[in-house]
Amino acid sequence: HNQTSTNDSERSGTTGLQTAQKSLRHTSLHLLALVTGKGRYGEVWRGQWQGESVAVKIFSSRDEKSWFRETEIYNTVLLRHENILGFIASDMTSRNSSTQLWLITHFHEMGSLYDYLQLSMLDASACLRMALSIASGLAHLHVEIFGTQGKPAIAHRDLKSKNILVKKNGQCCIADLGLAVMHFQDTNELDVGNNPKVGTKRYMAPEVLDDSIQTDCFESYKRVDIWAFGLVLWEIARRTISNGIVEDYKPPFHDVVSSDPSFEDMKKVICIDQQRPNILNRWFSDPVSTSSYTFTNQVNQVIIFEEHYLTRSSGEQCIPSSKVKM
Ligand SMILES: Nc1ncnc2c1ncn2[C@@H]1O[C@H](COP(=O)(O)OP(=O)(O)OP(=O)(O)O)[C@@H](O)[C@H]1O
Ligand SMILES: [Mg+2]
């Protein structure tokens, strides 16, 4: 597997016909090193393509729907944003009668935010830089832009620290659009795809766990993302030094569920026991957070975000889409 090129004779063809994909057929793509052990849904390699370092995600056949969805979204929507993982090409090849599904994107050597937080502590400004960059990426996904350079509104549905990559400049970008849903305001069409996969249980919002979520309404999916974003902020904040104190990395709800919680475990903790992540005392008394304008301003923005989420889920009505495409 060390030197695989995509222009071998066994290939069956490419999906979509973007320039990058066409040239991919004629230029060797070399896989250099496996980035991680085999994950639940496939593996990620660092590769070299046209002198550039690229990430090659090889999907397992049981997760082919995620590859199709991610490919569909990147191919139909112009998604260029510094806080969204940059797409290069999507490729389907046939080898020894099995199908290989590849997604080729920009490579970020610092790995996922989850990986990064295990080893690194942050100061207040690094924390803000990351938090704000994720918020910007999420805002860009969520908003519909009209016109020729436009895009539909997109909700991610599997936001978590493992699906966020850290860039060298200290900002982050959002990856893994295999579960995303799209909304088109002019026709009020909601495209939820047909991926049977659900989001990561640990990050599921209460309304997903108790099944009260209004699945025909796009707003619902945005709220689910905001819940997960709140948990990611909590993960980041624990690794941010204040008053000379910092916590070890822990995933959300580490103190109330096991390492691989079931749906029922999460439902009990979040919906029945109404557990929420601890807000640490040091976050209230930190001199930086109380004196610095930028920090207070950012914290306020996060609180506004949070209130937005809460008021919308309790009060405001959710208007169902007229057409729901499955
Ligand atoms: N573009 C990339 N650049 C660098 N490393 C990456 C890139 N994409 C993924 N990785 C690394 O590969 C790992 C595996 O990614 P993958 O999306 O397969 O699984 P995951 O998100 O970690 O976990 P899960 O199976 O729960 O979704 C990531 O955690 C990250 O460390
Ligand atoms: Mg991932």
PDB file of C-alpha atoms in Angstrom, residues 25-307:
ATOM      1  CA  ARG A  25      -6.262  10.563 -13.607  1.00  0.00           C
ATOM      2  CA  HIS A  26      -3.081  11.648 -15.294  1.00  0.00           C
ATOM      3  CA  THR A  27      -0.933  12.574 -12.348  1.00  0.00           C
ATOM      4  CA  SER A  28       0.195  10.042  -9.839  1.00  0.00           C
ATOM      5  CA  LEU A  29      -1.073  10.391  -6.354  1.00  0.00           C
ATOM      6  CA  HIS A  30       1.332   8.727  -3.963  1.00  0.00           C
ATOM      7  CA  LEU A  31       0.259   7.577  -0.567  1.00  0.00           C
ATOM      8  CA  LEU A  32       3.178   8.180   1.752  1.00  0.00           C
ATOM      9  CA  ALA A  33       2.132   7.319   5.268  1.00  0.00           C
ATOM     10  CA  LEU A  34      -0.862   6.166   7.231  1.00  0.00           C
ATOM     11  CA  VAL A  35      -1.867   9.032   9.496  1.00  0.00           C
ATOM     12  CA  THR A  36      -3.842   6.962  11.953  1.00  0.00           C
ATOM     13  CA  GLY A  37      -4.641   3.383  12.725  1.00  0.00           C
ATOM     14  CA  LYS A  38      -7.671   1.962  10.988  1.00  0.00           C
ATOM     15  CA  GLY A  39     -10.617   3.952  12.253  1.00  0.00           C
ATOM     16  CA  ARG A  40     -14.197   2.852  12.605  1.00  0.00           C
ATOM     17  CA  TYR A  41     -15.052   3.957   9.098  1.00  0.00           C
ATOM     18  CA  GLY A  42     -11.803   3.794   7.185  1.00  0.00           C
ATOM     19  CA  GLU A  43      -8.337   5.234   7.238  1.00  0.00           C
ATOM     20  CA  VAL A  44      -6.551   8.482   6.501  1.00  0.00           C
ATOM     21  CA  TRP A  45      -3.258   8.689   4.615  1.00  0.00           C
ATOM     22  CA  ARG A  46      -0.874  11.499   3.948  1.00  0.00           C
ATOM     23  CA  GLY A  47      -0.192  11.646   0.255  1.00  0.00           C
ATOM     24  CA  GLN A  48       1.682  13.658  -2.296  1.00  0.00           C
ATOM     25  CA  TRP A  49      -0.044  15.064  -5.315  1.00  0.00           C
ATOM     26  CA  GLN A  50       1.501  17.605  -7.702  1.00  0.00           C
ATOM     27  CA  GLY A  51       4.154  18.414  -5.142  1.00  0.00           C
ATOM     28  CA  GLU A  52       1.546  19.167  -2.525  1.00  0.00           C
ATOM     29  CA  SER A  53       0.846  17.322   0.707  1.00  0.00           C
ATOM     30  CA  VAL A  54      -2.709  15.987   0.619  1.00  0.00           C
ATOM     31  CA  ALA A  55      -4.897  13.929   2.932  1.00  0.00           C
ATOM     32  CA  VAL A  56      -6.473  10.815   1.439  1.00  0.00           C
ATOM     33  CA  LYS A  57      -9.400   9.424   3.354  1.00  0.00           C
ATOM     34  CA  ILE A  58     -10.220   5.883   2.292  1.00  0.00           C
ATOM     35  CA  PHE A  59     -13.772   5.034   3.244  1.00  0.00           C
ATOM     36  CA  SER A  60     -14.745   1.537   4.270  1.00  0.00           C
ATOM     37  CA  SER A  61     -17.545   0.040   2.202  1.00  0.00           C
ATOM     38  CA  ARG A  62     -19.883   0.129   5.188  1.00  0.00           C
ATOM     39  CA  ASP A  63     -19.586   3.900   5.189  1.00  0.00           C
ATOM     40  CA  GLU A  64     -20.034   4.439   1.452  1.00  0.00           C
ATOM     41  CA  LYS A  65     -23.064   6.660   2.036  1.00  0.00           C
ATOM     42  CA  SER A  66     -20.875   9.170   3.848  1.00  0.00           C
ATOM     43  CA  TRP A  67     -18.467   9.265   0.892  1.00  0.00           C
ATOM     44  CA  PHE A  68     -21.370   9.792  -1.531  1.00  0.00           C
ATOM     45  CA  ARG A  69     -22.836  12.560   0.575  1.00  0.00           C
ATOM     46  CA  GLU A  70     -19.566  14.376   1.168  1.00  0.00           C
ATOM     47  CA  THR A  71     -18.710  14.078  -2.540  1.00  0.00           C
ATOM     48  CA  GLU A  72     -22.135  15.353  -3.530  1.00  0.00           C
ATOM     49  CA  ILE A  73     -21.854  18.372  -1.269  1.00  0.00           C
ATOM     50  CA  TYR A  74     -18.310  19.328  -2.269  1.00  0.00           C
ATOM     51  CA  ASN A  75     -19.158  18.840  -5.960  1.00  0.00           C
ATOM     52  CA  THR A  76     -22.404  20.791  -5.998  1.00  0.00           C
ATOM     53  CA  VAL A  77     -21.547  23.550  -3.559  1.00  0.00           C
ATOM     54  CA  LEU A  78     -18.634  25.936  -3.867  1.00  0.00           C
ATOM     55  CA  LEU A  79     -17.253  25.494  -0.367  1.00  0.00           C
ATOM     56  CA  ARG A  80     -14.122  27.572  -0.143  1.00  0.00           C
ATOM     57  CA  HIS A  81     -13.583  29.007   3.310  1.00  0.00           C
ATOM     58  CA  GLU A  82     -10.505  29.157   5.489  1.00  0.00           C
ATOM     59  CA  ASN A  83     -12.354  27.362   8.271  1.00  0.00           C
ATOM     60  CA  ILE A  84     -13.765  24.520   6.183  1.00  0.00           C
ATOM     61  CA  LEU A  85     -11.490  21.683   5.080  1.00  0.00           C
ATOM     62  CA  GLY A  86     -10.369  22.330   1.487  1.00  0.00           C
ATOM     63  CA  PHE A  87     -11.576  19.765  -1.029  1.00  0.00           C
ATOM     64  CA  ILE A  88      -9.321  18.569  -3.846  1.00  0.00           C
ATOM     65  CA  ALA A  89     -11.055  15.573  -5.415  1.00  0.00           C
ATOM     66  CA  SER A  90     -13.241  12.598  -4.848  1.00  0.00           C
ATOM     67  CA  ASP A  91     -12.423   9.328  -6.498  1.00  0.00           C
ATOM     68  CA  MET A  92     -14.007   5.927  -6.998  1.00  0.00           C
ATOM     69  CA  THR A  93     -11.770   3.102  -8.185  1.00  0.00           C
ATOM     70  CA  SER A  94     -12.331  -0.558  -8.638  1.00  0.00           C
ATOM     71  CA  ARG A  95      -9.680  -2.979  -7.536  1.00  0.00           C
ATOM     72  CA  ASN A  96      -9.924  -6.778  -7.306  1.00  0.00           C
ATOM     73  CA  SER A  97     -13.679  -6.459  -7.737  1.00  0.00           C
ATOM     74  CA  SER A  98     -14.006  -4.242  -4.684  1.00  0.00           C
ATOM     75  CA  THR A  99     -14.765  -0.559  -4.806  1.00  0.00           C
ATOM     76  CA  GLN A 100     -12.445   1.957  -3.208  1.00  0.00           C
ATOM     77  CA  LEU A 101     -13.813   5.317  -2.204  1.00  0.00           C
ATOM     78  CA  TRP A 102     -11.333   8.114  -1.689  1.00  0.00           C
ATOM     79  CA  LEU A 103     -11.692  11.694  -0.591  1.00  0.00           C
ATOM     80  CA  ILE A 104      -8.677  13.890  -1.227  1.00  0.00           C
ATOM     81  CA  THR A 105      -8.389  17.116   0.743  1.00  0.00           C
ATOM     82  CA  HIS A 106      -5.818  19.529   2.107  1.00  0.00           C
ATOM     83  CA  PHE A 107      -3.518  17.955   4.657  1.00  0.00           C
ATOM     84  CA  HIS A 108      -3.174  19.442   8.132  1.00  0.00           C
ATOM     85  CA  GLU A 109      -0.159  17.970   9.860  1.00  0.00           C
ATOM     86  CA  MET A 110      -1.258  19.047  13.322  1.00  0.00           C
ATOM     87  CA  GLY A 111      -4.174  16.618  13.081  1.00  0.00           C
ATOM     88  CA  SER A 112      -7.568  16.948  14.674  1.00  0.00           C
ATOM     89  CA  LEU A 113      -8.468  19.307  17.512  1.00  0.00           C
ATOM     90  CA  TYR A 114      -9.031  16.189  19.609  1.00  0.00           C
ATOM     91  CA  ASP A 115      -5.449  15.027  18.918  1.00  0.00           C
ATOM     92  CA  TYR A 116      -4.077  18.510  19.525  1.00  0.00           C
ATOM     93  CA  LEU A 117      -5.791  19.091  22.862  1.00  0.00           C
ATOM     94  CA  GLN A 118      -4.350  15.860  24.290  1.00  0.00           C
ATOM     95  CA  LEU A 119      -0.857  17.318  24.149  1.00  0.00           C
ATOM     96  CA  SER A 120      -1.181  21.067  24.067  1.00  0.00           C
ATOM     97  CA  MET A 121      -2.338  23.719  26.472  1.00  0.00           C
ATOM     98  CA  LEU A 122      -3.614  27.047  25.228  1.00  0.00           C
ATOM     99  CA  ASP A 123      -3.402  30.609  26.429  1.00  0.00           C
ATOM    100  CA  ALA A 124      -6.413  32.895  26.225  1.00  0.00           C
ATOM    101  CA  SER A 125      -5.590  34.273  22.808  1.00  0.00           C
ATOM    102  CA  ALA A 126      -4.943  30.832  21.266  1.00  0.00           C
ATOM    103  CA  CYS A 127      -8.234  29.652  22.748  1.00  0.00           C
ATOM    104  CA  LEU A 128     -10.116  32.565  21.232  1.00  0.00           C
ATOM    105  CA  ARG A 129      -8.451  32.158  17.891  1.00  0.00           C
ATOM    106  CA  MET A 130      -9.571  28.549  17.708  1.00  0.00           C
ATOM    107  CA  ALA A 131     -13.079  29.136  19.053  1.00  0.00           C
ATOM    108  CA  LEU A 132     -13.715  32.030  16.722  1.00  0.00           C
ATOM    109  CA  SER A 133     -12.383  30.164  13.700  1.00  0.00           C
ATOM    110  CA  ILE A 134     -14.690  27.217  14.348  1.00  0.00           C
ATOM    111  CA  ALA A 135     -17.620  29.599  14.825  1.00  0.00           C
ATOM    112  CA  SER A 136     -16.734  31.270  11.497  1.00  0.00           C
ATOM    113  CA  GLY A 137     -16.596  27.939   9.692  1.00  0.00           C
ATOM    114  CA  LEU A 138     -19.897  26.886  11.196  1.00  0.00           C
ATOM    115  CA  ALA A 139     -21.514  30.231  10.382  1.00  0.00           C
ATOM    116  CA  HIS A 140     -20.371  29.880   6.771  1.00  0.00           C
ATOM    117  CA  LEU A 141     -21.875  26.397   6.577  1.00  0.00           C
ATOM    118  CA  HIS A 142     -25.156  27.488   8.179  1.00  0.00           C
ATOM    119  CA  VAL A 143     -25.798  30.578   6.097  1.00  0.00           C
ATOM    120  CA  GLU A 144     -27.396  30.483   2.665  1.00  0.00           C
ATOM    121  CA  ILE A 145     -25.676  32.746   0.140  1.00  0.00           C
ATOM    122  CA  PHE A 146     -27.623  33.827  -2.909  1.00  0.00           C
ATOM    123  CA  GLY A 147     -26.290  34.530  -6.398  1.00  0.00           C
ATOM    124  CA  THR A 148     -23.937  32.780  -8.793  1.00  0.00           C
ATOM    125  CA  GLN A 149     -21.234  32.308  -6.159  1.00  0.00           C
ATOM    126  CA  GLY A 150     -23.894  31.250  -3.698  1.00  0.00           C
ATOM    127  CA  LYS A 151     -24.413  28.201  -1.540  1.00  0.00           C
ATOM    128  CA  PRO A 152     -27.333  26.547   0.227  1.00  0.00           C
ATOM    129  CA  ALA A 153     -27.550  26.564   3.998  1.00  0.00           C
ATOM    130  CA  ILE A 154     -25.781  23.462   5.326  1.00  0.00           C
ATOM    131  CA  ALA A 155     -25.963  21.823   8.747  1.00  0.00           C
ATOM    132  CA  HIS A 156     -23.101  19.490   9.670  1.00  0.00           C
ATOM    133  CA  ARG A 157     -24.734  16.988  12.069  1.00  0.00           C
ATOM    134  CA  ASP A 158     -21.500  15.396  13.292  1.00  0.00           C
ATOM    135  CA  LEU A 159     -19.540  18.264  14.766  1.00  0.00           C
ATOM    136  CA  LYS A 160     -16.954  17.168  17.373  1.00  0.00           C
ATOM    137  CA  SER A 161     -13.296  17.771  18.160  1.00  0.00           C
ATOM    138  CA  LYS A 162     -12.288  14.764  16.010  1.00  0.00           C
ATOM    139  CA  ASN A 163     -13.938  16.353  12.984  1.00  0.00           C
ATOM    140  CA  ILE A 164     -12.127  19.670  13.371  1.00  0.00           C
ATOM    141  CA  LEU A 165      -8.562  20.024  12.114  1.00  0.00           C
ATOM    142  CA  VAL A 166      -5.918  22.374  13.467  1.00  0.00           C
ATOM    143  CA  LYS A 167      -4.040  24.569  11.007  1.00  0.00           C
ATOM    144  CA  LYS A 168      -0.506  25.864  11.395  1.00  0.00           C
ATOM    145  CA  ASN A 169      -1.747  29.426  11.871  1.00  0.00           C
ATOM    146  CA  GLY A 170      -3.669  28.426  15.018  1.00  0.00           C
ATOM    147  CA  GLN A 171      -7.049  28.513  13.334  1.00  0.00           C
ATOM    148  CA  CYS A 172      -9.171  25.424  12.790  1.00  0.00           C
ATOM    149  CA  CYS A 173     -11.199  24.040   9.921  1.00  0.00           C
ATOM    150  CA  ILE A 174     -14.295  21.861   9.948  1.00  0.00           C
ATOM    151  CA  ALA A 175     -14.148  18.454   8.224  1.00  0.00           C
ATOM    152  CA  ASP A 176     -16.392  15.445   7.506  1.00  0.00           C
ATOM    153  CA  LEU A 177     -19.526  16.469   5.671  1.00  0.00           C
ATOM    154  CA  GLY A 178     -20.793  12.902   5.264  1.00  0.00           C
ATOM    155  CA  LEU A 179     -23.952  13.553   7.252  1.00  0.00           C
ATOM    156  CA  ALA A 180     -24.674  17.107   6.225  1.00  0.00           C
ATOM    157  CA  VAL A 181     -28.120  18.396   5.239  1.00  0.00           C
ATOM    158  CA  MET A 182     -28.824  21.236   2.820  1.00  0.00           C
ATOM    159  CA  HIS A 183     -31.598  23.795   2.716  1.00  0.00           C
ATOM    160  CA  PHE A 184     -32.662  25.967  -0.225  1.00  0.00           C
ATOM    161  CA  GLN A 185     -34.737  28.940   0.874  1.00  0.00           C
ATOM    162  CA  ASP A 186     -36.271  29.888  -2.485  1.00  0.00           C
ATOM    163  CA  THR A 187     -37.973  26.519  -2.911  1.00  0.00           C
ATOM    164  CA  ASN A 188     -37.991  25.747   0.832  1.00  0.00           C
ATOM    165  CA  GLU A 189     -36.474  22.395  -0.033  1.00  0.00           C
ATOM    166  CA  LEU A 190     -34.705  20.380   2.632  1.00  0.00           C
ATOM    167  CA  ASP A 191     -32.238  17.765   1.361  1.00  0.00           C
ATOM    168  CA  VAL A 192     -31.396  15.371   4.177  1.00  0.00           C
ATOM    169  CA  GLY A 193     -29.687  12.752   1.977  1.00  0.00           C
ATOM    170  CA  ASN A 194     -30.090   9.056   2.671  1.00  0.00           C
ATOM    171  CA  ASN A 195     -27.253   8.242   5.027  1.00  0.00           C
ATOM    172  CA  PRO A 196     -28.486   5.866   7.742  1.00  0.00           C
ATOM    173  CA  LYS A 197     -25.556   6.902   9.963  1.00  0.00           C
ATOM    174  CA  VAL A 198     -26.438   9.153  12.875  1.00  0.00           C
ATOM    175  CA  GLY A 199     -24.140  11.637  14.591  1.00  0.00           C
ATOM    176  CA  THR A 200     -21.712  10.702  17.376  1.00  0.00           C
ATOM    177  CA  LYS A 201     -23.735   9.718  20.466  1.00  0.00           C
ATOM    178  CA  ARG A 202     -21.619  11.633  22.964  1.00  0.00           C
ATOM    179  CA  TYR A 203     -22.322  14.891  21.105  1.00  0.00           C
ATOM    180  CA  MET A 204     -26.050  14.337  20.471  1.00  0.00           C
ATOM    181  CA  ALA A 205     -28.396  17.125  21.493  1.00  0.00           C
ATOM    182  CA  PRO A 206     -31.270  16.360  23.917  1.00  0.00           C
ATOM    183  CA  GLU A 207     -33.891  16.622  21.189  1.00  0.00           C
ATOM    184  CA  VAL A 208     -32.042  13.999  19.121  1.00  0.00           C
ATOM    185  CA  LEU A 209     -31.781  11.651  22.097  1.00  0.00           C
ATOM    186  CA  ASP A 210     -35.453  11.909  23.073  1.00  0.00           C
ATOM    187  CA  ASP A 211     -36.538  12.040  19.432  1.00  0.00           C
ATOM    188  CA  SER A 212     -38.478  15.274  19.860  1.00  0.00           C
ATOM    189  CA  ILE A 213     -36.455  16.945  17.080  1.00  0.00           C
ATOM    190  CA  GLN A 214     -38.534  18.317  14.234  1.00  0.00           C
ATOM    191  CA  THR A 215     -36.759  16.565  11.358  1.00  0.00           C
ATOM    192  CA  ASP A 216     -38.654  18.393   8.608  1.00  0.00           C
ATOM    193  CA  CYS A 217     -37.318  21.752   9.729  1.00  0.00           C
ATOM    194  CA  PHE A 218     -33.834  22.979   8.797  1.00  0.00           C
ATOM    195  CA  GLU A 219     -33.502  25.153  11.925  1.00  0.00           C
ATOM    196  CA  SER A 220     -33.533  21.981  14.023  1.00  0.00           C
ATOM    197  CA  TYR A 221     -30.310  20.754  12.453  1.00  0.00           C
ATOM    198  CA  LYS A 222     -28.537  24.055  13.049  1.00  0.00           C
ATOM    199  CA  ARG A 223     -29.457  23.846  16.738  1.00  0.00           C
ATOM    200  CA  VAL A 224     -28.010  20.355  16.911  1.00  0.00           C
ATOM    201  CA  ASP A 225     -24.717  21.754  15.558  1.00  0.00           C
ATOM    202  CA  ILE A 226     -24.740  24.543  18.141  1.00  0.00           C
ATOM    203  CA  TRP A 227     -25.143  22.033  20.952  1.00  0.00           C
ATOM    204  CA  ALA A 228     -22.107  20.119  19.690  1.00  0.00           C
ATOM    205  CA  PHE A 229     -20.182  23.379  19.216  1.00  0.00           C
ATOM    206  CA  GLY A 230     -20.887  24.240  22.873  1.00  0.00           C
ATOM    207  CA  LEU A 231     -19.305  20.939  23.907  1.00  0.00           C
ATOM    208  CA  VAL A 232     -16.267  21.610  21.714  1.00  0.00           C
ATOM    209  CA  LEU A 233     -15.859  25.039  23.367  1.00  0.00           C
ATOM    210  CA  TRP A 234     -15.930  23.307  26.737  1.00  0.00           C
ATOM    211  CA  GLU A 235     -13.184  20.904  25.606  1.00  0.00           C
ATOM    212  CA  ILE A 236     -11.070  23.856  24.442  1.00  0.00           C
ATOM    213  CA  ALA A 237     -11.697  25.931  27.570  1.00  0.00           C
ATOM    214  CA  ARG A 238     -10.516  23.145  29.897  1.00  0.00           C
ATOM    215  CA  ARG A 239      -7.164  23.134  28.061  1.00  0.00           C
ATOM    216  CA  THR A 240      -6.839  26.905  28.325  1.00  0.00           C
ATOM    217  CA  ILE A 241      -4.653  28.141  31.171  1.00  0.00           C
ATOM    218  CA  SER A 242      -6.151  30.737  33.500  1.00  0.00           C
ATOM    219  CA  ASN A 243      -4.997  31.738  36.983  1.00  0.00           C
ATOM    220  CA  GLY A 244      -2.115  29.361  36.298  1.00  0.00           C
ATOM    221  CA  ILE A 245      -4.510  26.412  36.220  1.00  0.00           C
ATOM    222  CA  VAL A 246      -5.358  23.969  33.452  1.00  0.00           C
ATOM    223  CA  GLU A 247      -7.234  20.653  33.318  1.00  0.00           C
ATOM    224  CA  ASP A 248      -6.266  17.441  31.512  1.00  0.00           C
ATOM    225  CA  TYR A 249      -8.008  16.760  28.266  1.00  0.00           C
ATOM    226  CA  LYS A 250     -11.347  15.022  28.760  1.00  0.00           C
ATOM    227  CA  PRO A 251     -14.169  14.420  26.323  1.00  0.00           C
ATOM    228  CA  PRO A 252     -17.575  15.890  27.183  1.00  0.00           C
ATOM    229  CA  PHE A 253     -19.495  13.873  29.823  1.00  0.00           C
ATOM    230  CA  HIS A 254     -16.347  11.855  30.682  1.00  0.00           C
ATOM    231  CA  ASP A 255     -17.508  11.863  34.303  1.00  0.00           C
ATOM    232  CA  VAL A 256     -20.960  10.438  33.669  1.00  0.00           C
ATOM    233  CA  VAL A 257     -20.654   7.972  30.762  1.00  0.00           C
ATOM    234  CA  SER A 258     -18.174   5.277  29.732  1.00  0.00           C
ATOM    235  CA  SER A 259     -15.705   5.561  26.846  1.00  0.00           C
ATOM    236  CA  ASP A 260     -18.169   4.259  24.266  1.00  0.00           C
ATOM    237  CA  PRO A 261     -21.587   5.311  25.540  1.00  0.00           C
ATOM    238  CA  SER A 262     -24.747   3.805  24.098  1.00  0.00           C
ATOM    239  CA  PHE A 263     -27.670   5.872  22.899  1.00  0.00           C
ATOM    240  CA  GLU A 264     -29.603   4.871  26.045  1.00  0.00           C
ATOM    241  CA  ASP A 265     -26.704   5.922  28.313  1.00  0.00           C
ATOM    242  CA  MET A 266     -26.628   9.350  26.704  1.00  0.00           C
ATOM    243  CA  LYS A 267     -30.386   9.698  26.817  1.00  0.00           C
ATOM    244  CA  LYS A 268     -30.452   8.976  30.540  1.00  0.00           C
ATOM    245  CA  VAL A 269     -27.669  11.420  31.304  1.00  0.00           C
ATOM    246  CA  ILE A 270     -28.818  14.291  29.075  1.00  0.00           C
ATOM    247  CA  CYS A 271     -32.615  13.997  28.977  1.00  0.00           C
ATOM    248  CA  ILE A 272     -33.593  12.312  32.220  1.00  0.00           C
ATOM    249  CA  ASP A 273     -30.872  13.442  34.626  1.00  0.00           C
ATOM    250  CA  GLN A 274     -30.438  16.718  32.725  1.00  0.00           C
ATOM    251  CA  GLN A 275     -26.668  16.668  33.181  1.00  0.00           C
ATOM    252  CA  ARG A 276     -24.656  19.439  31.575  1.00  0.00           C
ATOM    253  CA  PRO A 277     -20.881  19.963  31.371  1.00  0.00           C
ATOM    254  CA  ASN A 278     -19.378  21.561  34.477  1.00  0.00           C
ATOM    255  CA  ILE A 279     -18.605  25.239  34.281  1.00  0.00           C
ATOM    256  CA  LEU A 280     -15.333  25.585  36.175  1.00  0.00           C
ATOM    257  CA  ASN A 281     -14.949  28.294  38.815  1.00  0.00           C
ATOM    258  CA  ARG A 282     -11.716  29.503  37.269  1.00  0.00           C
ATOM    259  CA  TRP A 283     -13.629  30.544  34.167  1.00  0.00           C
ATOM    260  CA  PHE A 284     -15.516  33.135  36.203  1.00  0.00           C
ATOM    261  CA  SER A 285     -12.566  34.516  38.140  1.00  0.00           C
ATOM    262  CA  ASP A 286      -9.940  34.554  35.404  1.00  0.00           C
ATOM    263  CA  PRO A 287      -8.369  38.057  35.294  1.00  0.00           C
ATOM    264  CA  VAL A 288      -8.041  37.855  31.509  1.00  0.00           C
ATOM    265  CA  SER A 289     -11.695  37.080  31.023  1.00  0.00           C
ATOM    266  CA  THR A 290     -12.813  39.936  33.239  1.00  0.00           C
ATOM    267  CA  SER A 291     -10.343  42.626  32.183  1.00  0.00           C
ATOM    268  CA  SER A 292      -9.732  42.123  28.503  1.00  0.00           C
ATOM    269  CA  TYR A 293     -12.289  43.653  26.220  1.00  0.00           C
ATOM    270  CA  THR A 294     -11.769  41.138  23.435  1.00  0.00           C
ATOM    271  CA  PHE A 295     -12.088  38.181  25.717  1.00  0.00           C
ATOM    272  CA  THR A 296     -15.226  39.486  27.434  1.00  0.00           C
ATOM    273  CA  ASN A 297     -16.640  40.349  24.052  1.00  0.00           C
ATOM    274  CA  GLN A 298     -15.982  36.850  22.752  1.00  0.00           C
ATOM    275  CA  VAL A 299     -17.372  35.252  25.873  1.00  0.00           C
ATOM    276  CA  ASN A 300     -20.477  37.383  25.414  1.00  0.00           C
ATOM    277  CA  GLN A 301     -20.773  36.234  21.826  1.00  0.00           C
ATOM    278  CA  VAL A 302     -20.636  32.659  22.978  1.00  0.00           C
ATOM    279  CA  ILE A 303     -23.319  33.354  25.589  1.00  0.00           C
ATOM    280  CA  ILE A 304     -25.497  34.982  22.929  1.00  0.00           C
ATOM    281  CA  PHE A 305     -24.999  31.881  20.796  1.00  0.00           C
ATOM    282  CA  GLU A 306     -26.053  29.723  23.706  1.00  0.00           C
ATOM    283  CA  GLU A 307     -29.157  31.822  24.454  1.00  0.00           C
TER     284      GLU A 307
END
